[in-house]
């Protein structure tokens, strides 16, 4: 499974050092040996380069992801960080379209599609988030909302595929109501969403689908057992390295 820890706007250098110390002390490399699990950490932009260098120095089997990229490739856009910038400091991809970006910064489906396109053009791995709100779910609008969010991504991926058939595509189903609430989507709900995404569109290459939203040690094994689930995207629970390591052990 692809296990992605989204640190959001948390962590400082000393906490990151403590985190990596724990991964090194508990022999993360040995823990992953014999499994197909891959690990990614997603810090804020200011720590991307430090984390990339430190992971390499310690020989840890960890990929580095940004939490977002600009919808512009370069230019006079003060405060923005481009795909090229994050790749240049050691990241291999970026989370895109997280519900917090959509909610607090009014990112639209078109914005997320544009960022996805820029990532694919630059050779960065896009990890595109999608998910419905509690109000949309209660109104029976879940699948309609998700199709609306995913459709522009299919269009972008189809166009990119014509130029490069080896493009990586990752999606993360994160129901907004489940994030930080302690209530995760049921396995049957997740399976329905995965089926809708995989079978309801004409993908040129099947995307890998992750789940995020109140993942914990009690439900992680049942989630990981879902046939077409490729990984997990976890926020606050994986800010603690010991909880993260316990999660990896639970899947080994």
PDB file of C-alpha atoms in Angstrom:
ATOM      1  CA  UNK A   1       0.000   0.000   0.000  1.00  0.00           C
ATOM      2  CA  UNK A   2       1.009   3.608  -0.542  1.00  0.00           C
ATOM      3  CA  UNK A   3       0.975   5.270   2.886  1.00  0.00           C
ATOM      4  CA  UNK A   4       1.065   9.068   2.820  1.00  0.00           C
ATOM      5  CA  UNK A   5       1.404  11.170   5.979  1.00  0.00           C
ATOM      6  CA  UNK A   6       0.056  14.669   5.381  1.00  0.00           C
ATOM      7  CA  UNK A   7       1.648  16.859   8.051  1.00  0.00           C
ATOM      8  CA  UNK A   8      -0.457  19.890   7.020  1.00  0.00           C
ATOM      9  CA  UNK A   9       0.680  23.141   8.712  1.00  0.00           C
ATOM     10  CA  UNK A  10       2.410  21.308  11.535  1.00  0.00           C
ATOM     11  CA  UNK A  11       5.917  20.211  12.517  1.00  0.00           C
ATOM     12  CA  UNK A  12       9.125  22.134  13.100  1.00  0.00           C
ATOM     13  CA  UNK A  13      12.727  21.134  12.474  1.00  0.00           C
ATOM     14  CA  UNK A  14      13.192  19.642  15.908  1.00  0.00           C
ATOM     15  CA  UNK A  15       9.963  17.627  15.634  1.00  0.00           C
ATOM     16  CA  UNK A  16      10.924  16.429  12.167  1.00  0.00           C
ATOM     17  CA  UNK A  17      14.309  15.279  13.465  1.00  0.00           C
ATOM     18  CA  UNK A  18      12.576  13.384  16.284  1.00  0.00           C
ATOM     19  CA  UNK A  19      10.200  11.816  13.749  1.00  0.00           C
ATOM     20  CA  UNK A  20      13.025  10.635  11.504  1.00  0.00           C
ATOM     21  CA  UNK A  21      14.981   9.394  14.519  1.00  0.00           C
ATOM     22  CA  UNK A  22      12.037   7.140  15.347  1.00  0.00           C
ATOM     23  CA  UNK A  23      11.797   5.797  11.782  1.00  0.00           C
ATOM     24  CA  UNK A  24      15.525   5.092  11.771  1.00  0.00           C
ATOM     25  CA  UNK A  25      15.576   3.597  15.278  1.00  0.00           C
ATOM     26  CA  UNK A  26      12.685   1.241  14.504  1.00  0.00           C
ATOM     27  CA  UNK A  27      14.380   0.167  11.256  1.00  0.00           C
ATOM     28  CA  UNK A  28      11.702   1.273   8.822  1.00  0.00           C
ATOM     29  CA  UNK A  29      13.640  -0.298   5.957  1.00  0.00           C
ATOM     30  CA  UNK A  30      13.521  -3.726   7.611  1.00  0.00           C
ATOM     31  CA  UNK A  31       9.881  -3.228   8.521  1.00  0.00           C
ATOM     32  CA  UNK A  32       9.003  -2.673   4.855  1.00  0.00           C
ATOM     33  CA  UNK A  33      11.203  -5.514   3.613  1.00  0.00           C
ATOM     34  CA  UNK A  34       9.104  -8.235   2.032  1.00  0.00           C
ATOM     35  CA  UNK A  35       6.085  -5.973   1.681  1.00  0.00           C
ATOM     36  CA  UNK A  36       4.861  -3.836  -1.199  1.00  0.00           C
ATOM     37  CA  UNK A  37       4.274  -0.832   1.012  1.00  0.00           C
ATOM     38  CA  UNK A  38       5.627   2.569   0.035  1.00  0.00           C
ATOM     39  CA  UNK A  39       5.904   5.537   2.381  1.00  0.00           C
ATOM     40  CA  UNK A  40       5.569   9.255   1.671  1.00  0.00           C
ATOM     41  CA  UNK A  41       5.789  12.272   3.968  1.00  0.00           C
ATOM     42  CA  UNK A  42       4.213  15.597   3.006  1.00  0.00           C
ATOM     43  CA  UNK A  43       5.600  18.572   4.962  1.00  0.00           C
ATOM     44  CA  UNK A  44       4.971  22.253   4.396  1.00  0.00           C
ATOM     45  CA  UNK A  45       6.937  23.785   1.530  1.00  0.00           C
ATOM     46  CA  UNK A  46       9.590  25.318   3.797  1.00  0.00           C
ATOM     47  CA  UNK A  47      10.776  21.876   4.970  1.00  0.00           C
ATOM     48  CA  UNK A  48      10.731  20.049   1.642  1.00  0.00           C
ATOM     49  CA  UNK A  49      14.436  20.447   0.929  1.00  0.00           C
ATOM     50  CA  UNK A  50      15.623  19.731   4.481  1.00  0.00           C
ATOM     51  CA  UNK A  51      13.439  16.643   4.705  1.00  0.00           C
ATOM     52  CA  UNK A  52      14.513  15.389   1.271  1.00  0.00           C
ATOM     53  CA  UNK A  53      18.184  15.701   2.163  1.00  0.00           C
ATOM     54  CA  UNK A  54      17.778  14.140   5.599  1.00  0.00           C
ATOM     55  CA  UNK A  55      15.808  11.162   4.317  1.00  0.00           C
ATOM     56  CA  UNK A  56      18.512  10.554   1.724  1.00  0.00           C
ATOM     57  CA  UNK A  57      21.307  10.932   4.274  1.00  0.00           C
ATOM     58  CA  UNK A  58      19.689   8.441   6.627  1.00  0.00           C
ATOM     59  CA  UNK A  59      18.880   5.998   3.838  1.00  0.00           C
ATOM     60  CA  UNK A  60      15.193   5.902   4.728  1.00  0.00           C
ATOM     61  CA  UNK A  61      12.798   4.426   2.115  1.00  0.00           C
ATOM     62  CA  UNK A  62      10.589   7.518   2.080  1.00  0.00           C
ATOM     63  CA  UNK A  63       9.240   9.622  -0.774  1.00  0.00           C
ATOM     64  CA  UNK A  64       8.647  13.332  -0.288  1.00  0.00           C
ATOM     65  CA  UNK A  65       5.434  15.013  -1.426  1.00  0.00           C
ATOM     66  CA  UNK A  66       4.428  18.663  -1.370  1.00  0.00           C
ATOM     67  CA  UNK A  67       1.006  19.564   0.024  1.00  0.00           C
ATOM     68  CA  UNK A  68       0.091  21.774  -2.916  1.00  0.00           C
ATOM     69  CA  UNK A  69       1.511  23.510  -5.980  1.00  0.00           C
ATOM     70  CA  UNK A  70       0.591  26.644  -7.867  1.00  0.00           C
ATOM     71  CA  UNK A  71      -1.800  26.576 -10.790  1.00  0.00           C
ATOM     72  CA  UNK A  72       0.840  28.603 -12.678  1.00  0.00           C
ATOM     73  CA  UNK A  73       4.103  27.217 -14.000  1.00  0.00           C
ATOM     74  CA  UNK A  74       6.228  30.307 -13.267  1.00  0.00           C
ATOM     75  CA  UNK A  75       6.155  34.112 -13.369  1.00  0.00           C
ATOM     76  CA  UNK A  76       5.274  37.148 -11.277  1.00  0.00           C
ATOM     77  CA  UNK A  77       3.055  35.408  -8.723  1.00  0.00           C
ATOM     78  CA  UNK A  78       4.410  36.421  -5.336  1.00  0.00           C
ATOM     79  CA  UNK A  79       4.009  33.765  -2.657  1.00  0.00           C
ATOM     80  CA  UNK A  80       3.266  30.915  -5.069  1.00  0.00           C
ATOM     81  CA  UNK A  81       5.313  27.692  -5.308  1.00  0.00           C
ATOM     82  CA  UNK A  82       5.451  25.922  -8.662  1.00  0.00           C
ATOM     83  CA  UNK A  83       5.750  22.251  -9.558  1.00  0.00           C
ATOM     84  CA  UNK A  84       9.244  22.966 -10.817  1.00  0.00           C
ATOM     85  CA  UNK A  85      10.152  24.474  -7.437  1.00  0.00           C
ATOM     86  CA  UNK A  86       9.040  21.457  -5.402  1.00  0.00           C
ATOM     87  CA  UNK A  87      10.734  19.001  -7.751  1.00  0.00           C
ATOM     88  CA  UNK A  88      13.922  21.050  -7.570  1.00  0.00           C
ATOM     89  CA  UNK A  89      14.132  20.615  -3.782  1.00  0.00           C
ATOM     90  CA  UNK A  90      13.543  16.874  -3.766  1.00  0.00           C
ATOM     91  CA  UNK A  91       9.800  16.240  -3.808  1.00  0.00           C
ATOM     92  CA  UNK A  92       8.498  13.647  -6.273  1.00  0.00           C
ATOM     93  CA  UNK A  93       4.871  14.719  -6.309  1.00  0.00           C
ATOM     94  CA  UNK A  94       2.170  16.746  -4.611  1.00  0.00           C
ATOM     95  CA  UNK A  95      -1.154  16.404  -2.881  1.00  0.00           C
ATOM     96  CA  UNK A  96      -3.730  18.393  -4.874  1.00  0.00           C
ATOM     97  CA  UNK A  97      -7.278  19.547  -4.239  1.00  0.00           C
ATOM     98  CA  UNK A  98      -7.426  18.705  -0.550  1.00  0.00           C
ATOM     99  CA  UNK A  99     -10.782  19.648   0.952  1.00  0.00           C
ATOM    100  CA  UNK A 100      -9.075  22.264   3.123  1.00  0.00           C
ATOM    101  CA  UNK A 101      -7.725  23.943  -0.018  1.00  0.00           C
ATOM    102  CA  UNK A 102     -11.170  23.798  -1.610  1.00  0.00           C
ATOM    103  CA  UNK A 103     -12.950  25.069   1.502  1.00  0.00           C
ATOM    104  CA  UNK A 104     -10.619  27.730   2.899  1.00  0.00           C
ATOM    105  CA  UNK A 105      -8.973  28.927  -0.309  1.00  0.00           C
ATOM    106  CA  UNK A 106     -11.874  28.453  -2.722  1.00  0.00           C
ATOM    107  CA  UNK A 107     -10.034  26.120  -5.077  1.00  0.00           C
ATOM    108  CA  UNK A 108     -12.309  24.925  -7.848  1.00  0.00           C
ATOM    109  CA  UNK A 109     -12.386  21.667  -9.787  1.00  0.00           C
ATOM    110  CA  UNK A 110     -10.854  23.588 -12.696  1.00  0.00           C
ATOM    111  CA  UNK A 111      -7.986  24.783 -10.467  1.00  0.00           C
ATOM    112  CA  UNK A 112      -7.269  21.231  -9.340  1.00  0.00           C
ATOM    113  CA  UNK A 113      -7.346  19.956 -12.914  1.00  0.00           C
ATOM    114  CA  UNK A 114      -4.903  22.664 -13.973  1.00  0.00           C
ATOM    115  CA  UNK A 115      -2.503  21.720 -11.182  1.00  0.00           C
ATOM    116  CA  UNK A 116      -2.834  18.058 -12.106  1.00  0.00           C
ATOM    117  CA  UNK A 117      -1.935  18.893 -15.689  1.00  0.00           C
ATOM    118  CA  UNK A 118       1.138  20.864 -14.612  1.00  0.00           C
ATOM    119  CA  UNK A 119       2.295  17.984 -12.424  1.00  0.00           C
ATOM    120  CA  UNK A 120       1.933  15.458 -15.227  1.00  0.00           C
ATOM    121  CA  UNK A 121       3.752  17.726 -17.668  1.00  0.00           C
ATOM    122  CA  UNK A 122       6.630  18.192 -15.225  1.00  0.00           C
ATOM    123  CA  UNK A 123       6.942  14.522 -14.289  1.00  0.00           C
ATOM    124  CA  UNK A 124       5.587  14.967 -10.760  1.00  0.00           C
ATOM    125  CA  UNK A 125       3.130  12.494  -9.230  1.00  0.00           C
ATOM    126  CA  UNK A 126      -0.294  14.059  -8.638  1.00  0.00           C
ATOM    127  CA  UNK A 127      -2.264  12.822  -5.643  1.00  0.00           C
ATOM    128  CA  UNK A 128      -5.687  14.328  -6.273  1.00  0.00           C
ATOM    129  CA  UNK A 129      -8.158  14.496  -3.389  1.00  0.00           C
ATOM    130  CA  UNK A 130     -11.909  14.359  -3.834  1.00  0.00           C
ATOM    131  CA  UNK A 131     -14.834  13.899  -1.483  1.00  0.00           C
ATOM    132  CA  UNK A 132     -18.289  15.025  -0.476  1.00  0.00           C
ATOM    133  CA  UNK A 133     -19.467  17.148   2.459  1.00  0.00           C
ATOM    134  CA  UNK A 134     -21.903  15.940   5.126  1.00  0.00           C
ATOM    135  CA  UNK A 135     -24.664  18.049   3.576  1.00  0.00           C
ATOM    136  CA  UNK A 136     -24.061  16.550   0.139  1.00  0.00           C
ATOM    137  CA  UNK A 137     -24.008  13.054   1.569  1.00  0.00           C
ATOM    138  CA  UNK A 138     -27.212  13.545   3.548  1.00  0.00           C
ATOM    139  CA  UNK A 139     -28.886  14.841   0.385  1.00  0.00           C
ATOM    140  CA  UNK A 140     -27.932  11.666  -1.496  1.00  0.00           C
ATOM    141  CA  UNK A 141     -25.614  13.635  -3.762  1.00  0.00           C
ATOM    142  CA  UNK A 142     -22.359  11.790  -2.999  1.00  0.00           C
ATOM    143  CA  UNK A 143     -21.798  10.061  -6.331  1.00  0.00           C
ATOM    144  CA  UNK A 144     -22.947  13.052  -8.360  1.00  0.00           C
ATOM    145  CA  UNK A 145     -20.524  15.344  -6.518  1.00  0.00           C
ATOM    146  CA  UNK A 146     -17.644  12.894  -6.871  1.00  0.00           C
ATOM    147  CA  UNK A 147     -18.237  12.431 -10.588  1.00  0.00           C
ATOM    148  CA  UNK A 148     -18.199  16.202 -10.993  1.00  0.00           C
ATOM    149  CA  UNK A 149     -14.860  16.446  -9.174  1.00  0.00           C
ATOM    150  CA  UNK A 150     -13.234  13.535 -10.971  1.00  0.00           C
ATOM    151  CA  UNK A 151     -14.406  14.235 -14.545  1.00  0.00           C
ATOM    152  CA  UNK A 152     -11.941  17.134 -15.166  1.00  0.00           C
ATOM    153  CA  UNK A 153      -9.095  14.944 -13.903  1.00  0.00           C
ATOM    154  CA  UNK A 154      -9.991  12.203 -16.389  1.00  0.00           C
ATOM    155  CA  UNK A 155      -9.847  14.766 -19.190  1.00  0.00           C
ATOM    156  CA  UNK A 156      -6.413  16.011 -18.090  1.00  0.00           C
ATOM    157  CA  UNK A 157      -5.042  12.477 -17.653  1.00  0.00           C
ATOM    158  CA  UNK A 158      -6.353  11.411 -21.066  1.00  0.00           C
ATOM    159  CA  UNK A 159      -4.587  14.321 -22.728  1.00  0.00           C
ATOM    160  CA  UNK A 160      -1.323  13.665 -20.858  1.00  0.00           C
ATOM    161  CA  UNK A 161      -1.498   9.948 -21.677  1.00  0.00           C
ATOM    162  CA  UNK A 162      -1.301  10.698 -25.377  1.00  0.00           C
ATOM    163  CA  UNK A 163       2.172  12.139 -24.776  1.00  0.00           C
ATOM    164  CA  UNK A 164       3.387   9.728 -22.094  1.00  0.00           C
ATOM    165  CA  UNK A 165       1.823   6.337 -21.481  1.00  0.00           C
ATOM    166  CA  UNK A 166       3.744   5.858 -18.234  1.00  0.00           C
ATOM    167  CA  UNK A 167       2.136   8.672 -16.284  1.00  0.00           C
ATOM    168  CA  UNK A 168       1.343   7.898 -12.630  1.00  0.00           C
ATOM    169  CA  UNK A 169      -2.129   8.848 -11.416  1.00  0.00           C
ATOM    170  CA  UNK A 170      -3.214   8.737  -7.780  1.00  0.00           C
ATOM    171  CA  UNK A 171      -6.573   9.784  -6.352  1.00  0.00           C
ATOM    172  CA  UNK A 172      -7.504  10.038  -2.675  1.00  0.00           C
ATOM    173  CA  UNK A 173     -11.112   9.684  -1.595  1.00  0.00           C
ATOM    174  CA  UNK A 174     -11.451  11.892   1.470  1.00  0.00           C
ATOM    175  CA  UNK A 175     -15.060  12.434   2.527  1.00  0.00           C
ATOM    176  CA  UNK A 176     -15.006  15.895   4.087  1.00  0.00           C
ATOM    177  CA  UNK A 177     -17.247  14.804   6.965  1.00  0.00           C
ATOM    178  CA  UNK A 178     -14.787  12.068   7.971  1.00  0.00           C
ATOM    179  CA  UNK A 179     -11.639  14.188   8.194  1.00  0.00           C
ATOM    180  CA  UNK A 180     -10.713  14.646  11.835  1.00  0.00           C
ATOM    181  CA  UNK A 181     -14.187  13.588  12.973  1.00  0.00           C
ATOM    182  CA  UNK A 182     -13.327  10.139  14.267  1.00  0.00           C
ATOM    183  CA  UNK A 183     -15.920   8.669  11.885  1.00  0.00           C
ATOM    184  CA  UNK A 184     -14.551   6.962   8.801  1.00  0.00           C
ATOM    185  CA  UNK A 185     -16.542   5.966   5.745  1.00  0.00           C
ATOM    186  CA  UNK A 186     -17.716   2.359   5.827  1.00  0.00           C
ATOM    187  CA  UNK A 187     -15.918  -0.220   3.744  1.00  0.00           C
ATOM    188  CA  UNK A 188     -19.012  -0.676   1.583  1.00  0.00           C
ATOM    189  CA  UNK A 189     -19.213   3.088   0.956  1.00  0.00           C
ATOM    190  CA  UNK A 190     -15.552   3.220  -0.002  1.00  0.00           C
ATOM    191  CA  UNK A 191     -15.948   0.237  -2.314  1.00  0.00           C
ATOM    192  CA  UNK A 192     -18.913   1.937  -4.010  1.00  0.00           C
ATOM    193  CA  UNK A 193     -16.881   5.103  -4.566  1.00  0.00           C
ATOM    194  CA  UNK A 194     -13.894   3.161  -5.908  1.00  0.00           C
ATOM    195  CA  UNK A 195     -16.149   1.237  -8.289  1.00  0.00           C
ATOM    196  CA  UNK A 196     -17.765   4.465  -9.472  1.00  0.00           C
ATOM    197  CA  UNK A 197     -14.396   6.088 -10.147  1.00  0.00           C
ATOM    198  CA  UNK A 198     -12.812   3.091 -11.852  1.00  0.00           C
ATOM    199  CA  UNK A 199     -15.795   1.952 -13.899  1.00  0.00           C
ATOM    200  CA  UNK A 200     -17.722   5.179 -14.423  1.00  0.00           C
ATOM    201  CA  UNK A 201     -15.059   6.868 -16.544  1.00  0.00           C
ATOM    202  CA  UNK A 202     -12.961   5.979 -19.566  1.00  0.00           C
ATOM    203  CA  UNK A 203      -9.512   6.148 -18.004  1.00  0.00           C
ATOM    204  CA  UNK A 204      -6.562   5.708 -20.374  1.00  0.00           C
ATOM    205  CA  UNK A 205      -4.689   4.228 -17.412  1.00  0.00           C
ATOM    206  CA  UNK A 206      -6.409   3.060 -14.213  1.00  0.00           C
ATOM    207  CA  UNK A 207      -5.702   5.393 -11.279  1.00  0.00           C
ATOM    208  CA  UNK A 208      -4.498   4.164  -7.916  1.00  0.00           C
ATOM    209  CA  UNK A 209      -7.065   5.125  -5.291  1.00  0.00           C
ATOM    210  CA  UNK A 210      -6.265   5.917  -1.668  1.00  0.00           C
ATOM    211  CA  UNK A 211      -8.594   6.605   1.236  1.00  0.00           C
ATOM    212  CA  UNK A 212      -8.308   9.237   3.943  1.00  0.00           C
ATOM    213  CA  UNK A 213     -10.559  10.279   6.798  1.00  0.00           C
ATOM    214  CA  UNK A 214     -10.274   9.203  10.452  1.00  0.00           C
ATOM    215  CA  UNK A 215      -7.970   6.267   9.738  1.00  0.00           C
ATOM    216  CA  UNK A 216      -6.784   4.705  13.009  1.00  0.00           C
ATOM    217  CA  UNK A 217      -5.317   1.503  14.426  1.00  0.00           C
ATOM    218  CA  UNK A 218      -8.789   0.035  14.942  1.00  0.00           C
ATOM    219  CA  UNK A 219      -9.901   0.316  11.310  1.00  0.00           C
ATOM    220  CA  UNK A 220      -6.669   0.343   9.320  1.00  0.00           C
ATOM    221  CA  UNK A 221      -6.533  -3.414   8.727  1.00  0.00           C
ATOM    222  CA  UNK A 222     -10.096  -3.626   7.426  1.00  0.00           C
ATOM    223  CA  UNK A 223      -9.512  -0.629   5.178  1.00  0.00           C
ATOM    224  CA  UNK A 224      -6.295  -2.101   3.822  1.00  0.00           C
ATOM    225  CA  UNK A 225      -8.129  -5.325   3.002  1.00  0.00           C
ATOM    226  CA  UNK A 226     -10.352  -3.583   0.443  1.00  0.00           C
ATOM    227  CA  UNK A 227      -9.529  -5.155  -2.905  1.00  0.00           C
ATOM    228  CA  UNK A 228      -9.070  -2.047  -5.054  1.00  0.00           C
ATOM    229  CA  UNK A 229      -7.722   0.321  -2.407  1.00  0.00           C
ATOM    230  CA  UNK A 230      -4.111   1.239  -3.169  1.00  0.00           C
ATOM    231  CA  UNK A 231      -3.232   3.203  -0.060  1.00  0.00           C
ATOM    232  CA  UNK A 232      -4.069   5.621   2.732  1.00  0.00           C
ATOM    233  CA  UNK A 233      -3.679   9.381   3.141  1.00  0.00           C
ATOM    234  CA  UNK A 234      -3.624  10.304   6.828  1.00  0.00           C
ATOM    235  CA  UNK A 235      -3.312  13.661   8.554  1.00  0.00           C
ATOM    236  CA  UNK A 236      -3.160  14.375  12.293  1.00  0.00           C
ATOM    237  CA  UNK A 237      -2.987  10.730  13.420  1.00  0.00           C
ATOM    238  CA  UNK A 238       0.352  10.294  11.662  1.00  0.00           C
ATOM    239  CA  UNK A 239       1.967  13.409  13.128  1.00  0.00           C
ATOM    240  CA  UNK A 240       3.087  11.061  15.900  1.00  0.00           C
ATOM    241  CA  UNK A 241       5.879   8.806  14.591  1.00  0.00           C
ATOM    242  CA  UNK A 242       4.993   6.001  17.000  1.00  0.00           C
ATOM    243  CA  UNK A 243       1.392   5.909  15.781  1.00  0.00           C
ATOM    244  CA  UNK A 244       2.651   5.968  12.202  1.00  0.00           C
ATOM    245  CA  UNK A 245       5.025   3.071  12.894  1.00  0.00           C
ATOM    246  CA  UNK A 246       2.271   1.118  14.661  1.00  0.00           C
ATOM    247  CA  UNK A 247       0.125   1.629  11.569  1.00  0.00           C
ATOM    248  CA  UNK A 248       2.861   0.248   9.326  1.00  0.00           C
ATOM    249  CA  UNK A 249       3.266  -2.745  11.652  1.00  0.00           C
ATOM    250  CA  UNK A 250      -0.488  -3.376  11.546  1.00  0.00           C
ATOM    251  CA  UNK A 251      -0.245  -3.735   7.773  1.00  0.00           C
ATOM    252  CA  UNK A 252       2.850  -5.936   7.718  1.00  0.00           C
TER     253      UNK A 252
END
